[in-house]
PDB file of C-alpha atoms in Angstrom:
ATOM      1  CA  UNK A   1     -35.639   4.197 -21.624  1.00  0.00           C
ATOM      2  CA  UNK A   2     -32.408   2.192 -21.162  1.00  0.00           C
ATOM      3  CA  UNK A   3     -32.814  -1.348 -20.557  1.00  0.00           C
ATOM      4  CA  UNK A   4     -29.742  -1.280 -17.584  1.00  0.00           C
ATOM      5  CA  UNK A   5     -29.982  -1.439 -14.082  1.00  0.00           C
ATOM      6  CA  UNK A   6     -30.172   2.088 -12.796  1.00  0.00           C
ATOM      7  CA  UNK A   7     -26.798   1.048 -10.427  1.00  0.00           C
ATOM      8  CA  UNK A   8     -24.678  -0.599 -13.400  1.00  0.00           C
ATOM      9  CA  UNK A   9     -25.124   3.337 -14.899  1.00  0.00           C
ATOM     10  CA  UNK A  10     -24.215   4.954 -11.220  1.00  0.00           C
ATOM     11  CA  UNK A  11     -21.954   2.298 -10.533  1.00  0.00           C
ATOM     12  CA  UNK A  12     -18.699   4.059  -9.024  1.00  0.00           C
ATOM     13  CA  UNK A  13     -15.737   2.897  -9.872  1.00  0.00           C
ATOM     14  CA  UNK A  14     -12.091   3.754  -9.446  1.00  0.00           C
ATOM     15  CA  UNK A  15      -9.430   5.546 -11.659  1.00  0.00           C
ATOM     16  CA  UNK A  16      -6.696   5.661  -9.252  1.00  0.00           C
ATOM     17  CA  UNK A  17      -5.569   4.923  -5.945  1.00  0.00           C
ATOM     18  CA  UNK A  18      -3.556   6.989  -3.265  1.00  0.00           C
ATOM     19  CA  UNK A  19      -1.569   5.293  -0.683  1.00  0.00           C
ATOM     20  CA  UNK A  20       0.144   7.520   2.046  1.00  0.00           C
ATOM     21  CA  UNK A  21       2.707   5.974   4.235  1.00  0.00           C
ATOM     22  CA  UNK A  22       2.182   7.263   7.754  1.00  0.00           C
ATOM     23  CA  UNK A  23       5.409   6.113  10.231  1.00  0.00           C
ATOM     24  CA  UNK A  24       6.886   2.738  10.983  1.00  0.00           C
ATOM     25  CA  UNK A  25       7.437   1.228  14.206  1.00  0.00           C
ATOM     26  CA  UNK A  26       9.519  -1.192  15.882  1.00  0.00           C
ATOM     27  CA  UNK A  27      11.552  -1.880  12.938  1.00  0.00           C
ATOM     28  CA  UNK A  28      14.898  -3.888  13.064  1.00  0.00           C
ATOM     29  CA  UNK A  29      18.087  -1.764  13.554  1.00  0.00           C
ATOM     30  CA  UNK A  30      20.532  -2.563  10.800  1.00  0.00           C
ATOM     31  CA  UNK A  31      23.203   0.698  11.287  1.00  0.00           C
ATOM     32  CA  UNK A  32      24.839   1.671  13.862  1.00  0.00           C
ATOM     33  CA  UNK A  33      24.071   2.238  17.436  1.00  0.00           C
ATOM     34  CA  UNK A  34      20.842  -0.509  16.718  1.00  0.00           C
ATOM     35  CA  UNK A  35      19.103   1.619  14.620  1.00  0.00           C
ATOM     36  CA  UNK A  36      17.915   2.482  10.725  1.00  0.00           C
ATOM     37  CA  UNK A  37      18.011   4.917   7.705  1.00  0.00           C
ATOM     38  CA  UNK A  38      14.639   3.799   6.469  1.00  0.00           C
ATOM     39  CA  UNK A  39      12.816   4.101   3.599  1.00  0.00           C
ATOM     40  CA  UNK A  40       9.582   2.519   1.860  1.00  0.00           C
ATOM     41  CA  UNK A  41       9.105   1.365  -1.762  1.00  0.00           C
ATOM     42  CA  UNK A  42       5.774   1.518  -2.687  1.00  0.00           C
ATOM     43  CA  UNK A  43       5.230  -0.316  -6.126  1.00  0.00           C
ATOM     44  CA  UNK A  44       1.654  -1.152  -8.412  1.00  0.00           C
ATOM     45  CA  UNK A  45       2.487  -3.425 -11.304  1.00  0.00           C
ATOM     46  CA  UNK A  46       5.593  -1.572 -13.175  1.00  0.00           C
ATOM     47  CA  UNK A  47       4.962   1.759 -10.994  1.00  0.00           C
ATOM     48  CA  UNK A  48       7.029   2.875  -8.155  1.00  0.00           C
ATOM     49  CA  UNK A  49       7.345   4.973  -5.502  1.00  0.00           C
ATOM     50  CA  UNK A  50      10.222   5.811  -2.679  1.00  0.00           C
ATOM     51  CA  UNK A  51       9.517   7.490   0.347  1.00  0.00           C
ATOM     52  CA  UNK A  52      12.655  10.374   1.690  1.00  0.00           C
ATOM     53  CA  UNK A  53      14.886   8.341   4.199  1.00  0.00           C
ATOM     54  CA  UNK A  54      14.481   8.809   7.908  1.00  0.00           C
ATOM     55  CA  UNK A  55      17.446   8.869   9.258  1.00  0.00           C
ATOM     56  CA  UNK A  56      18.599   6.991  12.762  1.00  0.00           C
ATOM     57  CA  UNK A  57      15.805   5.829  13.780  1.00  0.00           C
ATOM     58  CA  UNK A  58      13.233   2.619  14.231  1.00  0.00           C
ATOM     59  CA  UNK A  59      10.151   4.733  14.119  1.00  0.00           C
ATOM     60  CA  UNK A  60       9.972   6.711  11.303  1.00  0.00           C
ATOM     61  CA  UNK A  61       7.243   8.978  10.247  1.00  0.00           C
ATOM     62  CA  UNK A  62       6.730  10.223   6.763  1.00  0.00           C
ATOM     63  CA  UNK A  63       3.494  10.858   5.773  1.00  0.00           C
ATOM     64  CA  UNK A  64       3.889  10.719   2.338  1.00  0.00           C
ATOM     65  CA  UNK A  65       1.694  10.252  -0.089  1.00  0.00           C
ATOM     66  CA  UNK A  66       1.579   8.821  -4.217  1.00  0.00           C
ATOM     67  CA  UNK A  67      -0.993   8.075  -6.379  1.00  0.00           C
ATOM     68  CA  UNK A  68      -0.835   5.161  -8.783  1.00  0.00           C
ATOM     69  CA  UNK A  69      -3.644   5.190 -11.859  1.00  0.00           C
ATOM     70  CA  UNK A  70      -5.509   1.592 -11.766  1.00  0.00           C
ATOM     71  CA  UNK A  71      -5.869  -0.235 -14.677  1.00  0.00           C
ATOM     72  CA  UNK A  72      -9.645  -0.445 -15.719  1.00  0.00           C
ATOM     73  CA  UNK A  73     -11.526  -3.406 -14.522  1.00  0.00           C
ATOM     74  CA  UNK A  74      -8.462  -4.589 -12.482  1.00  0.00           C
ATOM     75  CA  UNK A  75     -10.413  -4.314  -9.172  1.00  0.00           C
ATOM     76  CA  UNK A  76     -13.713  -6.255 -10.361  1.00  0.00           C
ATOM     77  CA  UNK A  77     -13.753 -10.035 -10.737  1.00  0.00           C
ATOM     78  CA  UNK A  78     -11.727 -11.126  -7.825  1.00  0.00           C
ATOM     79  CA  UNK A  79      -8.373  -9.481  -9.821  1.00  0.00           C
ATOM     80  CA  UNK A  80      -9.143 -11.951 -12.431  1.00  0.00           C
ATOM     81  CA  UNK A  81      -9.112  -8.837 -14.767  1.00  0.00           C
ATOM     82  CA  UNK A  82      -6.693 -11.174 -17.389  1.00  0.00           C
ATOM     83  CA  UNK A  83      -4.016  -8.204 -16.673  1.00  0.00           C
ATOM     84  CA  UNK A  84      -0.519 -10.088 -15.305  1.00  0.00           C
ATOM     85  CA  UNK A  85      -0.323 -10.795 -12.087  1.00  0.00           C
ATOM     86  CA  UNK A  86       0.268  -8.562  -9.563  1.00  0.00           C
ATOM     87  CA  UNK A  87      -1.787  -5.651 -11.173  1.00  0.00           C
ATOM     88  CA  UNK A  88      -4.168  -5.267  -8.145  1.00  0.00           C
ATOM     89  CA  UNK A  89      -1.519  -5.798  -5.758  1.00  0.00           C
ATOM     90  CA  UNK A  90       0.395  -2.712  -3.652  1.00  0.00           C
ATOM     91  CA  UNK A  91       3.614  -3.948  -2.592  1.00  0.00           C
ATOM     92  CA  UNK A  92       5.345  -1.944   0.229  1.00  0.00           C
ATOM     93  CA  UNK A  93       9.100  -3.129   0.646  1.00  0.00           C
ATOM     94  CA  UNK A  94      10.823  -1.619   3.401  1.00  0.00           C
ATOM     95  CA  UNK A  95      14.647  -1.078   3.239  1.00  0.00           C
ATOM     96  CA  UNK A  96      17.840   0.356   5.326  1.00  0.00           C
ATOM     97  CA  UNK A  97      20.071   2.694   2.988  1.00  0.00           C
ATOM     98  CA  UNK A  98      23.680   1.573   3.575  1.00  0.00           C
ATOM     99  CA  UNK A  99      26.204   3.844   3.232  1.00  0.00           C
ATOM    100  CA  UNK A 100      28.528   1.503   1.488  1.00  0.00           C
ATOM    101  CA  UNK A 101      27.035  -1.354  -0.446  1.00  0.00           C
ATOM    102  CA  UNK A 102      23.858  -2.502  -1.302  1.00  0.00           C
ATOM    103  CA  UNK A 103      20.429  -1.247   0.814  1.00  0.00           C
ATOM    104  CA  UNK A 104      19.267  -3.770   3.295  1.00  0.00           C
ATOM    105  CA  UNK A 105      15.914  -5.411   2.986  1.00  0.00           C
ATOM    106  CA  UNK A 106      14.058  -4.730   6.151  1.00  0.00           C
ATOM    107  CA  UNK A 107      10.716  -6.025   4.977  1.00  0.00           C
ATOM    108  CA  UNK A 108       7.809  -6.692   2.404  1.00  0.00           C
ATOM    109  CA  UNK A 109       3.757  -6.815   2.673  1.00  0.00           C
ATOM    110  CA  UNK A 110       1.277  -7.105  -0.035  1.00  0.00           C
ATOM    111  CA  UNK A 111      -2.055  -5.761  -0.168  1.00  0.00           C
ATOM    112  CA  UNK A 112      -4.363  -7.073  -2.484  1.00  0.00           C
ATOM    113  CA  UNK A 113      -6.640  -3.969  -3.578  1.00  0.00           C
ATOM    114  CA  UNK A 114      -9.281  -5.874  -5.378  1.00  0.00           C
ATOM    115  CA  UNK A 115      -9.870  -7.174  -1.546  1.00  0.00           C
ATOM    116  CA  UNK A 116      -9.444  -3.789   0.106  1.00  0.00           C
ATOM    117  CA  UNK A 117     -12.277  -2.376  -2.435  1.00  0.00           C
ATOM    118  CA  UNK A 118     -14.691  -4.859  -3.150  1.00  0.00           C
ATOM    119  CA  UNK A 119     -14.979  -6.027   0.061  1.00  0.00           C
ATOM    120  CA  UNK A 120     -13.778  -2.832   2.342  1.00  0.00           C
ATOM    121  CA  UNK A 121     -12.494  -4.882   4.761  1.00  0.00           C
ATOM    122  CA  UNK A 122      -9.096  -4.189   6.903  1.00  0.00           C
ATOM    123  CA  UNK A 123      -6.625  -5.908   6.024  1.00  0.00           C
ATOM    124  CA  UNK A 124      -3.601  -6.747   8.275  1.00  0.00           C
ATOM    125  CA  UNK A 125      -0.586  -8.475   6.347  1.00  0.00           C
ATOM    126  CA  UNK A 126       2.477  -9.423   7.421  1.00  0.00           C
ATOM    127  CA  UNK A 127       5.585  -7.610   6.055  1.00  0.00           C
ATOM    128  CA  UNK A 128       7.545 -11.180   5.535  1.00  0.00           C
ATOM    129  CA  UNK A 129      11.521 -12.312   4.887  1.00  0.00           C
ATOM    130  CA  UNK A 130      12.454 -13.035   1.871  1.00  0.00           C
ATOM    131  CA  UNK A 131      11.409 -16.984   0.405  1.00  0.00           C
ATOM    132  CA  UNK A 132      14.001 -19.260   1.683  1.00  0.00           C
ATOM    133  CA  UNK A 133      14.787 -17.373   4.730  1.00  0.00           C
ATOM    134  CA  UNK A 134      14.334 -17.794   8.312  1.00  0.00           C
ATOM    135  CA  UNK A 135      11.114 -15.213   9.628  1.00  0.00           C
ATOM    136  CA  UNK A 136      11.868 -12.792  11.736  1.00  0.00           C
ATOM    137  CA  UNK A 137      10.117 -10.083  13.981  1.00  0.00           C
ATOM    138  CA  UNK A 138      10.240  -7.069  11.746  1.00  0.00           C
ATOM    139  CA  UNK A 139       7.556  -4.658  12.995  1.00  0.00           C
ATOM    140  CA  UNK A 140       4.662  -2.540  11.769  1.00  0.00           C
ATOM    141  CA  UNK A 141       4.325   0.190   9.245  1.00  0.00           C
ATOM    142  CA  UNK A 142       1.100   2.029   9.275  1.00  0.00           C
ATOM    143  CA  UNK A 143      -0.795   3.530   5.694  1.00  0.00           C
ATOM    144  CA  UNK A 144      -3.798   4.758   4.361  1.00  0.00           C
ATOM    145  CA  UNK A 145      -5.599   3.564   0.961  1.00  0.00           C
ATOM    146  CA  UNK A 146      -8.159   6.133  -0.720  1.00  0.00           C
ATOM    147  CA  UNK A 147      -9.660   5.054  -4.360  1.00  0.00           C
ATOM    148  CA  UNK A 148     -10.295   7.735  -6.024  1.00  0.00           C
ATOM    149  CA  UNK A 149     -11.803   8.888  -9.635  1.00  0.00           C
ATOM    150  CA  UNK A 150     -10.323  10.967 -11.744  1.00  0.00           C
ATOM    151  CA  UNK A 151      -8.616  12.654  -8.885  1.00  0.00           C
ATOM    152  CA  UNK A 152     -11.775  12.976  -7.073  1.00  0.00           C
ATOM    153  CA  UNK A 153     -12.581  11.204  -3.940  1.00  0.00           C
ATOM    154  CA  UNK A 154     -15.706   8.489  -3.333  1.00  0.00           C
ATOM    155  CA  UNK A 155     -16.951  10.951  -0.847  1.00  0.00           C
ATOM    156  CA  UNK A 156     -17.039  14.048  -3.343  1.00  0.00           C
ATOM    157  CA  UNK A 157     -19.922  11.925  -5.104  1.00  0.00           C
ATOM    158  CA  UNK A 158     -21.420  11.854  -1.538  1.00  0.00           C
ATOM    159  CA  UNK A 159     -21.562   8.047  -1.879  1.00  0.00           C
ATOM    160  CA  UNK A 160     -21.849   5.623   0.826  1.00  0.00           C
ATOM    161  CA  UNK A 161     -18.652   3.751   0.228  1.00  0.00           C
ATOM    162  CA  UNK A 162     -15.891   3.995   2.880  1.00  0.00           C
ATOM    163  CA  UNK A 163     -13.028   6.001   0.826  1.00  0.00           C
ATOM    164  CA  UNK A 164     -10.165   5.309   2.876  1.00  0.00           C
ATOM    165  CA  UNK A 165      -8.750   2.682   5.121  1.00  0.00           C
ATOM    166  CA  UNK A 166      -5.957   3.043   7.863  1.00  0.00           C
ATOM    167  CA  UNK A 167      -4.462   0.104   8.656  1.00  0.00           C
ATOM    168  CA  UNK A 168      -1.290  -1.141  10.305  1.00  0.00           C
ATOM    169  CA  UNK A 169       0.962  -3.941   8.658  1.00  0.00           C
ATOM    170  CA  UNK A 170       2.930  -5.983  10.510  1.00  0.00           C
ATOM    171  CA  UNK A 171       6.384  -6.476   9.231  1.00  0.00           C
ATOM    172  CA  UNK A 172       6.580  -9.759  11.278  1.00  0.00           C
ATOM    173  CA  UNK A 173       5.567 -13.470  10.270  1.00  0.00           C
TER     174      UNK A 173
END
């Protein structure tokens, strides 16, 4: 018989995580007639991810959804894995597509998963300004986080782990 701890063998642990950006609300207007063509950048370490654009509007809704494959053992020891920083992190930038020129930044949160998993907690972070600029209201975009393995969900191994967590982030500070 195997000298490990029945849980270390059963121990469940992530291959990938899926991140679906619901809507926005209240964001700042940065086109014409006050409003926005928005879109959301979604990146994990070098990975990204662009939502469509939603055009002429403050609250968008997109429900779209990516998946981003974790690196293993990024989400255990605090996101001390010894991977560079910013592995366990899920940055959502928020920006205005300009017609002519450069997009606008609208907005930026980051979530650190290692947090969101090991501790299933809610998280509510602040999409901020840039560093070195003044902060500024900048409202809330709402998404859910699922961890899944090998495509398969937490609650397909009828575990008692909460899979997914809503939350809102504030794109204020």
């Amino acid at each position: 018989m195997s000298s490990l701890n029945v849980q270390e063998d059963h121990k469940w642990v992530p291959t990938h995580v899926q991140v679906t950006v619901l809507r926005g609300r209240g964001l700042r207007g940065k086109g014409k007639h006050g409003t926005s063509d928005v879109y959301t950048i979604i990146q994990l370490g070098k990975e990204k991810y662009s939502t469509g654009v939603a055009e002429k509007t403050t609250e968008p809704e997109w429900k779209e959804e990516c998946s981003f494959e974790l690196l293993p053992g990024v989400l255990e020891n605090g996101g001390q894995s010894g991977y560079p920083a910013g592995s366990n992190e899920l940055i959502l930038t928020v920006m205005h597509r300009a017609l002519i020129g450069l997009d606008v930044f609208l907005g930026q949160a980051v979530i650190p998963l290692d947090k969101v998993f090991l501790e299933i907690i809610h998280i509510t972070s602040w999409l901020n300004s840039k560093t070195g600029k003044k902060e500024k209201e900048r409202g809330d975009i709402q998404v859910t986080i699922q961890f899944t393995r090998d495509n398969l969900t937490a609650s397909m191994y009828d575990l008692v782990i909460k899979d997914k967590v809503i939350m809102f982030i504030s794109l204020e500070r």
